[in-house]
mmCIF file of C-alpha atoms in Angstrom:
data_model
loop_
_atom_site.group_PDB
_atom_site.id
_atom_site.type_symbol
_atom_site.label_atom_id
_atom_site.label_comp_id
_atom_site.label_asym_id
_atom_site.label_seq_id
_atom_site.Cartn_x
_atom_site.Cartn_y
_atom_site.Cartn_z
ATOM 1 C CA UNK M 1168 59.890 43.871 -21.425
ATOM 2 C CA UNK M 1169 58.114 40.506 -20.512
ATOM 3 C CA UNK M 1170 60.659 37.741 -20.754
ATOM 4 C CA UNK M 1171 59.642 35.161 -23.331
ATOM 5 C CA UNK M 1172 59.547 31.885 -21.632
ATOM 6 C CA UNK M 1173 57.469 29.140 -20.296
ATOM 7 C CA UNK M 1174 54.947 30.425 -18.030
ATOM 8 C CA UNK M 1175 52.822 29.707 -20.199
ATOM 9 C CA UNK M 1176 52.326 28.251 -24.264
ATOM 10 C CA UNK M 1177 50.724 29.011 -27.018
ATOM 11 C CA UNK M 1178 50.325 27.463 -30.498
ATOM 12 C CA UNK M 1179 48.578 27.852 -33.817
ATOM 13 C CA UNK M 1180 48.377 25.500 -36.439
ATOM 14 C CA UNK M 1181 47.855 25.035 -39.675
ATOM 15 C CA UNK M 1182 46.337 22.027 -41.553
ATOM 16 C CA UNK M 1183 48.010 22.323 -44.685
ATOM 17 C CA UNK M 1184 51.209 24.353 -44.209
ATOM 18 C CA UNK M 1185 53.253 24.370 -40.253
ATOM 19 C CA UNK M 1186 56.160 25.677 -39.779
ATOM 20 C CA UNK M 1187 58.385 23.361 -37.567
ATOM 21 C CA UNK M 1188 56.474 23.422 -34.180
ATOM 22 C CA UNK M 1189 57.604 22.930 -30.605
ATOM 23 C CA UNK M 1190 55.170 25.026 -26.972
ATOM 24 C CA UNK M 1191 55.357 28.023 -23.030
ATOM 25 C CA UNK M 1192 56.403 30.035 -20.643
ATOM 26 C CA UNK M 1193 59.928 30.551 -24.259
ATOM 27 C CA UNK M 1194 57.055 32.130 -21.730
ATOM 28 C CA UNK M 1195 55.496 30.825 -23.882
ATOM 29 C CA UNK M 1196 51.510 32.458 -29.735
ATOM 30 C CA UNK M 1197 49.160 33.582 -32.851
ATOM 31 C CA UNK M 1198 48.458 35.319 -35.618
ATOM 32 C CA UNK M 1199 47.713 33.375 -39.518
ATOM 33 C CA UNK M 1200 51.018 31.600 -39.499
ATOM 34 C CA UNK M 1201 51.367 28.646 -37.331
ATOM 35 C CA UNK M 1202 53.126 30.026 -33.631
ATOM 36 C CA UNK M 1203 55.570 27.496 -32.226
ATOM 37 C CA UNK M 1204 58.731 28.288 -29.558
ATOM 38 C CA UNK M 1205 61.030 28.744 -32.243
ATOM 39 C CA UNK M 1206 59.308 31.171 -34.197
ATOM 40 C CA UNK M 1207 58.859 32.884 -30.915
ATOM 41 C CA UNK M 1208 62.434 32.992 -29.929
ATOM 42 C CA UNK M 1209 63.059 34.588 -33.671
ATOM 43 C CA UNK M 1210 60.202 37.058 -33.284
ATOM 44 C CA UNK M 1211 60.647 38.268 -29.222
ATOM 45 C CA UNK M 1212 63.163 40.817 -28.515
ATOM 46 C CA UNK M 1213 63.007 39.153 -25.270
ATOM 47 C CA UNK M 1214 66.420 38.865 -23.690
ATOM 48 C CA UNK M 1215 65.951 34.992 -22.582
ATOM 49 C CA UNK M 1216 65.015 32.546 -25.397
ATOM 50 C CA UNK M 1217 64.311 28.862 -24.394
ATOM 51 C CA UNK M 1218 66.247 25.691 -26.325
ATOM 52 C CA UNK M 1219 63.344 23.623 -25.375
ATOM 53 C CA UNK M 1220 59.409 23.302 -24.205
ATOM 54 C CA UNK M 1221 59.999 21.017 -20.737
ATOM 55 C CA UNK M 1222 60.523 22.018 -17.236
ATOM 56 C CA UNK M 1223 63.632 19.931 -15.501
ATOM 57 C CA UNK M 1224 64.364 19.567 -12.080
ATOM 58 C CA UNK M 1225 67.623 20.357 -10.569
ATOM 59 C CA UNK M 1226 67.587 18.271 -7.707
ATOM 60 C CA UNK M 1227 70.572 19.301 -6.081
ATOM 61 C CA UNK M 1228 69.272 22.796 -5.743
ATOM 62 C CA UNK M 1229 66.101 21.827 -5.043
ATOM 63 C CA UNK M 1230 64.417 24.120 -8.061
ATOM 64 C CA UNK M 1231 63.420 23.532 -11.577
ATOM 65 C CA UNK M 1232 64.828 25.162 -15.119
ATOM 66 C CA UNK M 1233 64.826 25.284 -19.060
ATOM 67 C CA UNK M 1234 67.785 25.403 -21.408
ATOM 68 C CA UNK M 1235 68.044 28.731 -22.765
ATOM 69 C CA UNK M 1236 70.044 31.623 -24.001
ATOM 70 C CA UNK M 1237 70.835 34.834 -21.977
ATOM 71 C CA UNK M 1238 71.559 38.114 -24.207
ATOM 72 C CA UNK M 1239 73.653 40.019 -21.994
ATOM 73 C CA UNK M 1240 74.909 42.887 -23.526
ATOM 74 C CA UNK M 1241 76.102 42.038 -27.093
ATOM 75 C CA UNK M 1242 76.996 38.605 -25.517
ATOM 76 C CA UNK M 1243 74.705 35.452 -25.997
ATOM 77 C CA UNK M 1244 75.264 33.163 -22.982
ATOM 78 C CA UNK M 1245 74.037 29.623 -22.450
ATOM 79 C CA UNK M 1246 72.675 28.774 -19.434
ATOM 80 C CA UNK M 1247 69.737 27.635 -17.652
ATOM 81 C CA UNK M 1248 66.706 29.598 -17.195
ATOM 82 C CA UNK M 1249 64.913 29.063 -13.352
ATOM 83 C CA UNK M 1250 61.200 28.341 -13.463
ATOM 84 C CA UNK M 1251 60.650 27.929 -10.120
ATOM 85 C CA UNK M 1252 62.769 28.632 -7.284
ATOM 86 C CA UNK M 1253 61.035 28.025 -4.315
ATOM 87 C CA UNK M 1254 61.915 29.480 -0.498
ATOM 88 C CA UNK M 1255 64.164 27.450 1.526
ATOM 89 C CA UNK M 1256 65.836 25.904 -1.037
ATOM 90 C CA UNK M 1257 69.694 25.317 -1.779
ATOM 91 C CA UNK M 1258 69.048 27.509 -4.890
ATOM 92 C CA UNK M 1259 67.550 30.024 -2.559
ATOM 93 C CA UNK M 1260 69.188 30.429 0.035
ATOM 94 C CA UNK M 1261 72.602 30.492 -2.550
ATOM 95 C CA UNK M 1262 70.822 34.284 -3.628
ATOM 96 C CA UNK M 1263 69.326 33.001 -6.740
ATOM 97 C CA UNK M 1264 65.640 33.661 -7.899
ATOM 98 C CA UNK M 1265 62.901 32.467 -9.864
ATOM 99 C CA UNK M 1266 63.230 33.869 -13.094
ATOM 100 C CA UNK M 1267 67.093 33.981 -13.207
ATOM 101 C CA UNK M 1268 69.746 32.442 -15.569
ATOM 102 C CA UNK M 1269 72.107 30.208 -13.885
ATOM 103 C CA UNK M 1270 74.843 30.735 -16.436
ATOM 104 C CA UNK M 1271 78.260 28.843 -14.451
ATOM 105 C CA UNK M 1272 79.508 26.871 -11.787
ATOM 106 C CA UNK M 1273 83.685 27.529 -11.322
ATOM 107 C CA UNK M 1274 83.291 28.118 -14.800
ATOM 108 C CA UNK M 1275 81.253 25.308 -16.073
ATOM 109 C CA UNK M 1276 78.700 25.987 -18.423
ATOM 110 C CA UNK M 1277 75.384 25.180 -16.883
ATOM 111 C CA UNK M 1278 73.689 24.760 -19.939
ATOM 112 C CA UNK M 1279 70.640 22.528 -18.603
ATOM 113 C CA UNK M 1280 68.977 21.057 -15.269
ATOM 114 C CA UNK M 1281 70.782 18.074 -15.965
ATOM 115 C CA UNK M 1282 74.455 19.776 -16.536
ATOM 116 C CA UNK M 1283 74.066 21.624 -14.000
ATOM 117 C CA UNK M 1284 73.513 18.731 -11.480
ATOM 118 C CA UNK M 1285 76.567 16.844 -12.571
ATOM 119 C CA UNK M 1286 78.418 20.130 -12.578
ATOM 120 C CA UNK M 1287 77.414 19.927 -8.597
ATOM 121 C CA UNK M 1288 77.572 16.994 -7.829
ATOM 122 C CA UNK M 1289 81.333 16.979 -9.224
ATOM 123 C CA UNK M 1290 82.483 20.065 -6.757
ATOM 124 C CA UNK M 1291 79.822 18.733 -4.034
ATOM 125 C CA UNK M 1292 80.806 20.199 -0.460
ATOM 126 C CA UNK M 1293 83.789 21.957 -2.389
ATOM 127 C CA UNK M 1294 83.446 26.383 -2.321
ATOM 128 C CA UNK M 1295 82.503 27.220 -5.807
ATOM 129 C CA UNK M 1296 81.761 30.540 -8.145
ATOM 130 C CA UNK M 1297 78.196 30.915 -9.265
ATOM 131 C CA UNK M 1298 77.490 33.477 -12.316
ATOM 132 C CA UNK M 1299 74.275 34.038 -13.359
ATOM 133 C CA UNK M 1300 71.977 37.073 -14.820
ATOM 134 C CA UNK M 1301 68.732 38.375 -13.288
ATOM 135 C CA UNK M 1302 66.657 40.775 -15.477
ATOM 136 C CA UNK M 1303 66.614 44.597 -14.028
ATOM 137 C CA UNK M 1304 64.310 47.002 -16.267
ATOM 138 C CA UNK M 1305 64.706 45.341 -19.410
ATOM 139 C CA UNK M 1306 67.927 44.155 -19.633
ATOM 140 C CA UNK M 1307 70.118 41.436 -17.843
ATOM 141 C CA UNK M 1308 72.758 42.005 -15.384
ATOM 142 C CA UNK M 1309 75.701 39.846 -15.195
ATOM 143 C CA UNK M 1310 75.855 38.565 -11.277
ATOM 144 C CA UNK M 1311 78.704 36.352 -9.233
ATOM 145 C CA UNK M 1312 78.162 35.007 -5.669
ATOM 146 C CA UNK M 1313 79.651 31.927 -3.775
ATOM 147 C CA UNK M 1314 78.464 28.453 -2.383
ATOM 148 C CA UNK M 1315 79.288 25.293 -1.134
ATOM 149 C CA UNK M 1316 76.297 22.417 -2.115
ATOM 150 C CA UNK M 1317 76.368 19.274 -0.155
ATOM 151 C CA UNK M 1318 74.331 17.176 -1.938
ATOM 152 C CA UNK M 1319 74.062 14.388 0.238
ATOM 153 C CA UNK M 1320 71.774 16.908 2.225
ATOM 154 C CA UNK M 1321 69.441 18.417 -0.412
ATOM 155 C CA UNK M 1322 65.990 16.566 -0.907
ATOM 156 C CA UNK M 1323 64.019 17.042 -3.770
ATOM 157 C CA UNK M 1324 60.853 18.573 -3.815
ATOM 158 C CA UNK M 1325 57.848 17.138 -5.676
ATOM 159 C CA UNK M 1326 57.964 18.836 -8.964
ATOM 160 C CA UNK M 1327 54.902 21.270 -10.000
ATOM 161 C CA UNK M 1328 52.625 19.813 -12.415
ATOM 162 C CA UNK M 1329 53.476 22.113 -14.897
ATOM 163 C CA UNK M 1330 55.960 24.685 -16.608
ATOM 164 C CA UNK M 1331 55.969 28.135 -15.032
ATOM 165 C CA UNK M 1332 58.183 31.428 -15.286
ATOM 166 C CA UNK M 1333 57.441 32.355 -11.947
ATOM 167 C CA UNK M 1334 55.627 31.666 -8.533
ATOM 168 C CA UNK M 1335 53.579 33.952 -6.755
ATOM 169 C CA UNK M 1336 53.860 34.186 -3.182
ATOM 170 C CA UNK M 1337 55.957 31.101 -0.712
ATOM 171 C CA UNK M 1338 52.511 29.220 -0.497
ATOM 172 C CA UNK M 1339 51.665 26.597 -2.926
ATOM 173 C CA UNK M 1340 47.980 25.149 -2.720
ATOM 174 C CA UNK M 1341 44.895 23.844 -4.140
ATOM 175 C CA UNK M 1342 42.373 26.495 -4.568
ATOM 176 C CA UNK M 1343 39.910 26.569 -1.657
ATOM 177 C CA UNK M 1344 37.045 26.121 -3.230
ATOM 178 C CA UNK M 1345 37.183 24.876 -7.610
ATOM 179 C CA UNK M 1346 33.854 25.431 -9.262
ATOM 180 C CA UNK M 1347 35.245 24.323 -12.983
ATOM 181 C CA UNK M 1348 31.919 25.920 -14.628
ATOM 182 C CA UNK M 1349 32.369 29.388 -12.794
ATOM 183 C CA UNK M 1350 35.933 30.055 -13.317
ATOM 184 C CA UNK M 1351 35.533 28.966 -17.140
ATOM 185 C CA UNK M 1352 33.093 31.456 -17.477
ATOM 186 C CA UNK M 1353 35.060 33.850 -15.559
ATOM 187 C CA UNK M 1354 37.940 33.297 -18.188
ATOM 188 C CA UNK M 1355 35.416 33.559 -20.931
ATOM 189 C CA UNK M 1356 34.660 37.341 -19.879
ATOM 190 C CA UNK M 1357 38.107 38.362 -19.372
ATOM 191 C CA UNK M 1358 38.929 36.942 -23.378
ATOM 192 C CA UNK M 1359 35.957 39.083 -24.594
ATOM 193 C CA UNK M 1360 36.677 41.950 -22.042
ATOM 194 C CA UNK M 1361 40.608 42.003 -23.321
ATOM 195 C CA UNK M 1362 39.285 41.545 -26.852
ATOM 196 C CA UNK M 1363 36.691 44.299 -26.711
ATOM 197 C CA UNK M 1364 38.861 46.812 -25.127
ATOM 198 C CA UNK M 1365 41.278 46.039 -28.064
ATOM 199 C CA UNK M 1366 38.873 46.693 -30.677
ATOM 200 C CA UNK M 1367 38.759 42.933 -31.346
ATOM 201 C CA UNK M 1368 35.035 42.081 -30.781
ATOM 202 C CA UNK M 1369 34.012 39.058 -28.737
ATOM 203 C CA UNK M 1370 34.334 35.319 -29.688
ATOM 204 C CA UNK M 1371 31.509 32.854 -29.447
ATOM 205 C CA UNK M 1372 31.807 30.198 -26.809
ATOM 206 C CA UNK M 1373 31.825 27.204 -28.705
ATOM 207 C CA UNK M 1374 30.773 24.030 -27.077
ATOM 208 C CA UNK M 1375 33.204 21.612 -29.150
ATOM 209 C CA UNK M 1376 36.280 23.721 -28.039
ATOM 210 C CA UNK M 1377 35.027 23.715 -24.502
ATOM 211 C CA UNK M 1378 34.782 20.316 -24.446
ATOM 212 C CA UNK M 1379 38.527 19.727 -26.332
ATOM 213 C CA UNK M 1380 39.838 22.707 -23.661
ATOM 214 C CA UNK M 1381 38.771 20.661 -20.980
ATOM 215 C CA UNK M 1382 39.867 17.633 -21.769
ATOM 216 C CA UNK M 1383 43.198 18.358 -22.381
ATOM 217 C CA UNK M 1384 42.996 20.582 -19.234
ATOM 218 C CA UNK M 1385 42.172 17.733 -16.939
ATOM 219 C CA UNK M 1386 45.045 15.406 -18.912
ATOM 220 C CA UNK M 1387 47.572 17.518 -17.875
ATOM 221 C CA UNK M 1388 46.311 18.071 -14.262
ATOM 222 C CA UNK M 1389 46.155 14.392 -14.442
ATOM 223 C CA UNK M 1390 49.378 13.328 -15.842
ATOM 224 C CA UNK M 1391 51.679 16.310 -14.639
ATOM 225 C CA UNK M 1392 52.785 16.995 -17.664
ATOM 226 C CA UNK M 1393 52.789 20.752 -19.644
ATOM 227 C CA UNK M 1394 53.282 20.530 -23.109
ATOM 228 C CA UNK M 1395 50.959 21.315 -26.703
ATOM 229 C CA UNK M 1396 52.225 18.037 -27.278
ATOM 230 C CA UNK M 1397 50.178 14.998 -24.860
ATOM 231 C CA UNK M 1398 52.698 11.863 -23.333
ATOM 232 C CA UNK M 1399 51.578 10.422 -26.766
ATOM 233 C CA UNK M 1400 52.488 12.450 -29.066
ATOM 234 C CA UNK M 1401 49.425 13.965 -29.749
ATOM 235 C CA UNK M 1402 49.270 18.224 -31.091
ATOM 236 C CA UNK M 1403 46.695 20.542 -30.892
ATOM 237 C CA UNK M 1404 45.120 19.488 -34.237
ATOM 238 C CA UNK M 1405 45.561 16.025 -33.695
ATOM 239 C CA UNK M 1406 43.439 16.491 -30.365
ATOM 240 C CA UNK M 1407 41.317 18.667 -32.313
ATOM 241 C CA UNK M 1408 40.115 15.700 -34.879
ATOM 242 C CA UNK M 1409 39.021 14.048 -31.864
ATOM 243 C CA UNK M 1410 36.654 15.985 -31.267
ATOM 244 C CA UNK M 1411 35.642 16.567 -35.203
ATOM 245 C CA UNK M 1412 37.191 19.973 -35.579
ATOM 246 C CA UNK M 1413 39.057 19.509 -38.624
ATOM 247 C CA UNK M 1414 40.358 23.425 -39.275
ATOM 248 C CA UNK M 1415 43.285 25.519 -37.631
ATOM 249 C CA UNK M 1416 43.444 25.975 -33.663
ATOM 250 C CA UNK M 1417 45.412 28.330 -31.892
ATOM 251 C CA UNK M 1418 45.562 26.869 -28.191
ATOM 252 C CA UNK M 1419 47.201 29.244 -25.274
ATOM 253 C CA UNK M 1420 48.222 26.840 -22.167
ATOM 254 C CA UNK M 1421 48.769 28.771 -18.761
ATOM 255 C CA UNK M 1422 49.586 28.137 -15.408
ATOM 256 C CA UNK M 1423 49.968 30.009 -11.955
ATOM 257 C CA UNK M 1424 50.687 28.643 -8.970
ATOM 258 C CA UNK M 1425 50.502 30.216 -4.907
ATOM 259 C CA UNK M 1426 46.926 31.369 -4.295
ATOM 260 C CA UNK M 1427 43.709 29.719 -2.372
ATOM 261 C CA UNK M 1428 41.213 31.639 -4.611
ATOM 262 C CA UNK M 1429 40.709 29.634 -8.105
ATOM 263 C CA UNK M 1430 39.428 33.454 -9.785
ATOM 264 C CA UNK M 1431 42.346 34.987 -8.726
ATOM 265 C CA UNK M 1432 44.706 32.340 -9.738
ATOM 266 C CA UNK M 1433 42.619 32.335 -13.784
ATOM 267 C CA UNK M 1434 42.676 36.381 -13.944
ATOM 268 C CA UNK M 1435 46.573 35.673 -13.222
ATOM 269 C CA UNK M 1436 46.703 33.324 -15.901
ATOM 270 C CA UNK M 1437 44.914 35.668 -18.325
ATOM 271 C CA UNK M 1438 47.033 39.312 -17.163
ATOM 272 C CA UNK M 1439 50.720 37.250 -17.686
ATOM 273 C CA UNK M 1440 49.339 36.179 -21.589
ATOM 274 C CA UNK M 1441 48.080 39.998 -21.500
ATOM 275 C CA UNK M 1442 51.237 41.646 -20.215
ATOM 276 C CA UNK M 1443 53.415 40.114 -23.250
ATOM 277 C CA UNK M 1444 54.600 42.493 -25.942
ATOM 278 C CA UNK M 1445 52.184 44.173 -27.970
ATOM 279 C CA UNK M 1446 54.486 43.953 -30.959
ATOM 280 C CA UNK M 1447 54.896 40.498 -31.376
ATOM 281 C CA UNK M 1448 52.285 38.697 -33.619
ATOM 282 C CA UNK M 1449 53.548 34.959 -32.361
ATOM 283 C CA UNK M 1450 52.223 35.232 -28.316
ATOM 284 C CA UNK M 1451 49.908 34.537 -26.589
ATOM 285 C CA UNK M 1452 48.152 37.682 -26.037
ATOM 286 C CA UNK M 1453 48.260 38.142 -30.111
ATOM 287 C CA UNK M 1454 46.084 34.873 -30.237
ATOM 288 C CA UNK M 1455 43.478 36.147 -27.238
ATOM 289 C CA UNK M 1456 43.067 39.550 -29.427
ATOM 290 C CA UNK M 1457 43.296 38.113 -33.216
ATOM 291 C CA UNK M 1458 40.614 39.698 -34.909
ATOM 292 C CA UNK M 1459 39.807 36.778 -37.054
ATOM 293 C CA UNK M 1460 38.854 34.626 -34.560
ATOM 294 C CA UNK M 1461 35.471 33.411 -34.140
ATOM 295 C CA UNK M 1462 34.842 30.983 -31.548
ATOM 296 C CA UNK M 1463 36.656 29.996 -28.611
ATOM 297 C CA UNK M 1464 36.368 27.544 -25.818
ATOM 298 C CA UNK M 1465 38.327 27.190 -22.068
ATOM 299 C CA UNK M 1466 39.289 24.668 -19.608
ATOM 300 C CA UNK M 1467 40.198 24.919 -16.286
ATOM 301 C CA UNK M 1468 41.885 22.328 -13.771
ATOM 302 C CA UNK M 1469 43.498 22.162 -10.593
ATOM 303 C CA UNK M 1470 46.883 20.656 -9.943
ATOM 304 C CA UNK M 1471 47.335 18.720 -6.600
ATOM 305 C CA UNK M 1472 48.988 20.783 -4.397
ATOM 306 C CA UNK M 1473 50.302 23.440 -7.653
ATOM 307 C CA UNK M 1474 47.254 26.126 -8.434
ATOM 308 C CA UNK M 1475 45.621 25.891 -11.414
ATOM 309 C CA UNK M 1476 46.260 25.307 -15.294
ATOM 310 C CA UNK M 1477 43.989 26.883 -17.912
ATOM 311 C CA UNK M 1478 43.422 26.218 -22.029
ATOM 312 C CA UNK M 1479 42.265 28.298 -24.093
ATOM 313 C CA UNK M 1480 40.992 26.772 -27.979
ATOM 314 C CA UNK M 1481 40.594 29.578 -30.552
ATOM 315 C CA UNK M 1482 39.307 28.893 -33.716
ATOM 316 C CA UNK M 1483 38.707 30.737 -37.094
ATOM 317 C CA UNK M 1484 35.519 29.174 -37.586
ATOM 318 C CA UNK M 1485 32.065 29.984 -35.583
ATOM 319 C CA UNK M 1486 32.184 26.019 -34.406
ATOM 320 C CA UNK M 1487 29.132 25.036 -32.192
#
């Protein structure tokens, strides 16, 4: 069971009728209707469900997480999901993991980044219980371990440009070598390869949804953040008029970081959409296989220091 959170976010909207949108990673969508996080958190069977679309730091533990919920058992448990946990950290070295739900500090509900830090800073250099859940097989299992957080001593660690279930390996770095027009094509032919194994057929590259993909691509490698919503308030189809494209999008936003090799880190990008649940119409892999789509266009960008953050713009129309 894939875990339905922020690694990475997909949306589809309507021009006439939305329901109420919000994003990743949770990650972390297709079909007719209009996907948005909370229709995904309905839909997913997933035992972690996000309460909302942006990445926090905890800078007392020196990692970054996401309001959520944590099904364990019959039990629904607030807590705070971990995006990224990285080596060396307080957050690390205290047992916990990327991917994990911080769920309580001496009993304190740690029901956001920013709980959580007052929650620390509060029993600083004092012993306290930890509880959280990590996911084994496809459930979560209810975990306790100990700690004592000085936070005069932790530093904060520049925050990735982006929103991401999981890292891949300790190292965190540009791509070697970026060649924008090779890995967009490269992420071109795994869409049509995914799609035509499916039974899907191939979409048409469209030139207008290249150039929106990349665009917004470059904005967010730009501006650090990871959103289907820009700094100003701008959605997918809002974005979209920009360009003259005036019917529905469905726009997929991933990112990976911890790899030197740009086609490595977009075939990452593209197998997390592709390993979601086949069952659920609202993800991202529903939008890469929707039958109905016609024409699609990518964008690729680096992040400084992060890996690399890809967009993918389908549309139901054969745009140019």
């Amino acid at each position: 069971m894939v875990v339905n959170c922020p690694r990475f976010l997909c949306r589809h909207h309507s021009p006439i009728v939305l329901a109420a949108l919000a994003l990743l990673h949770l990650s972390n969508l297709a079909a007719d209707a209009a996907p948005d996080a909370s229709k995904a958190r309905r839909a997913s069977a997933s035992p972690i469900y996000s309460l909302s679309n942006k990445q926090q730091a905890i800078g007392a533990l020196g990692a970054y997480g996401i309001p959520a919920y944590a099904m364990i058992g019959r039990q629904r448990c607030r807590g705070t999901y971990l995006s990224l946990v990285r080596n060396g950290t307080a957050a690390y070295t205290t047992g916990l993991r990327s991917e994990d739900v911080l769920l309580s500090i001496n009993d304190r509900v740690t029901e956001s980044p920013s709980v959580t830090d007052k929650i620390i800073a509060e029993f600083s250099s004092q012993p306290v219980r930890v509880k959280y859940a990590r996911k084994v097989g496809n459930v979560l299992s209810l975990r306790e371990t100990s700690a004592t957080w000085n936070i005069a001593s932790q530093t904060e660690t520049t925050p990735p440009s982006g929103e991401t279930m999981s890292t891949y390996g300790s190292t965190v770095s540009k791509p070697k070598s970026f060649s924008r027009g090779e890995l967009e094509n490269y992420m071109i032919q795994l869409i049509n390869n995914d799609r035509t194994a499916d039974g899907a057929g191939t979409v048409h590259r469209s030139s207008t949804l290249e150039k929106m993909a990349q665009a917004y691509a470059d904005d967010i490698g730009k501006r650090g953040f990871f959103s289907h919503t820009d700094p100003e308030g701008r959605n997918p189809q809002m974005r979209a008029q920009i360009f003259g494209i005036t019917r529905s999008i469905g726009e997929n936003l991933a990112f990976v970081t911890g790899g030197a090799d740009g086609r490595d880190m977009v075939k990452r990008c593209q197998t997390n959409m592709m390993n979601e649940p086949k069952d659920d119409p609202t993800n991202h892999r529903a939008n890469i296989l929707n039958p109905k789509h016609k024409s699609v266009g990518v964008g690729v960008a680096p992040y400084k220091g992060a890996g690399v953050v890809t967009v993918q713009e389908f549309s139901f129309e054969d745009l140019p």
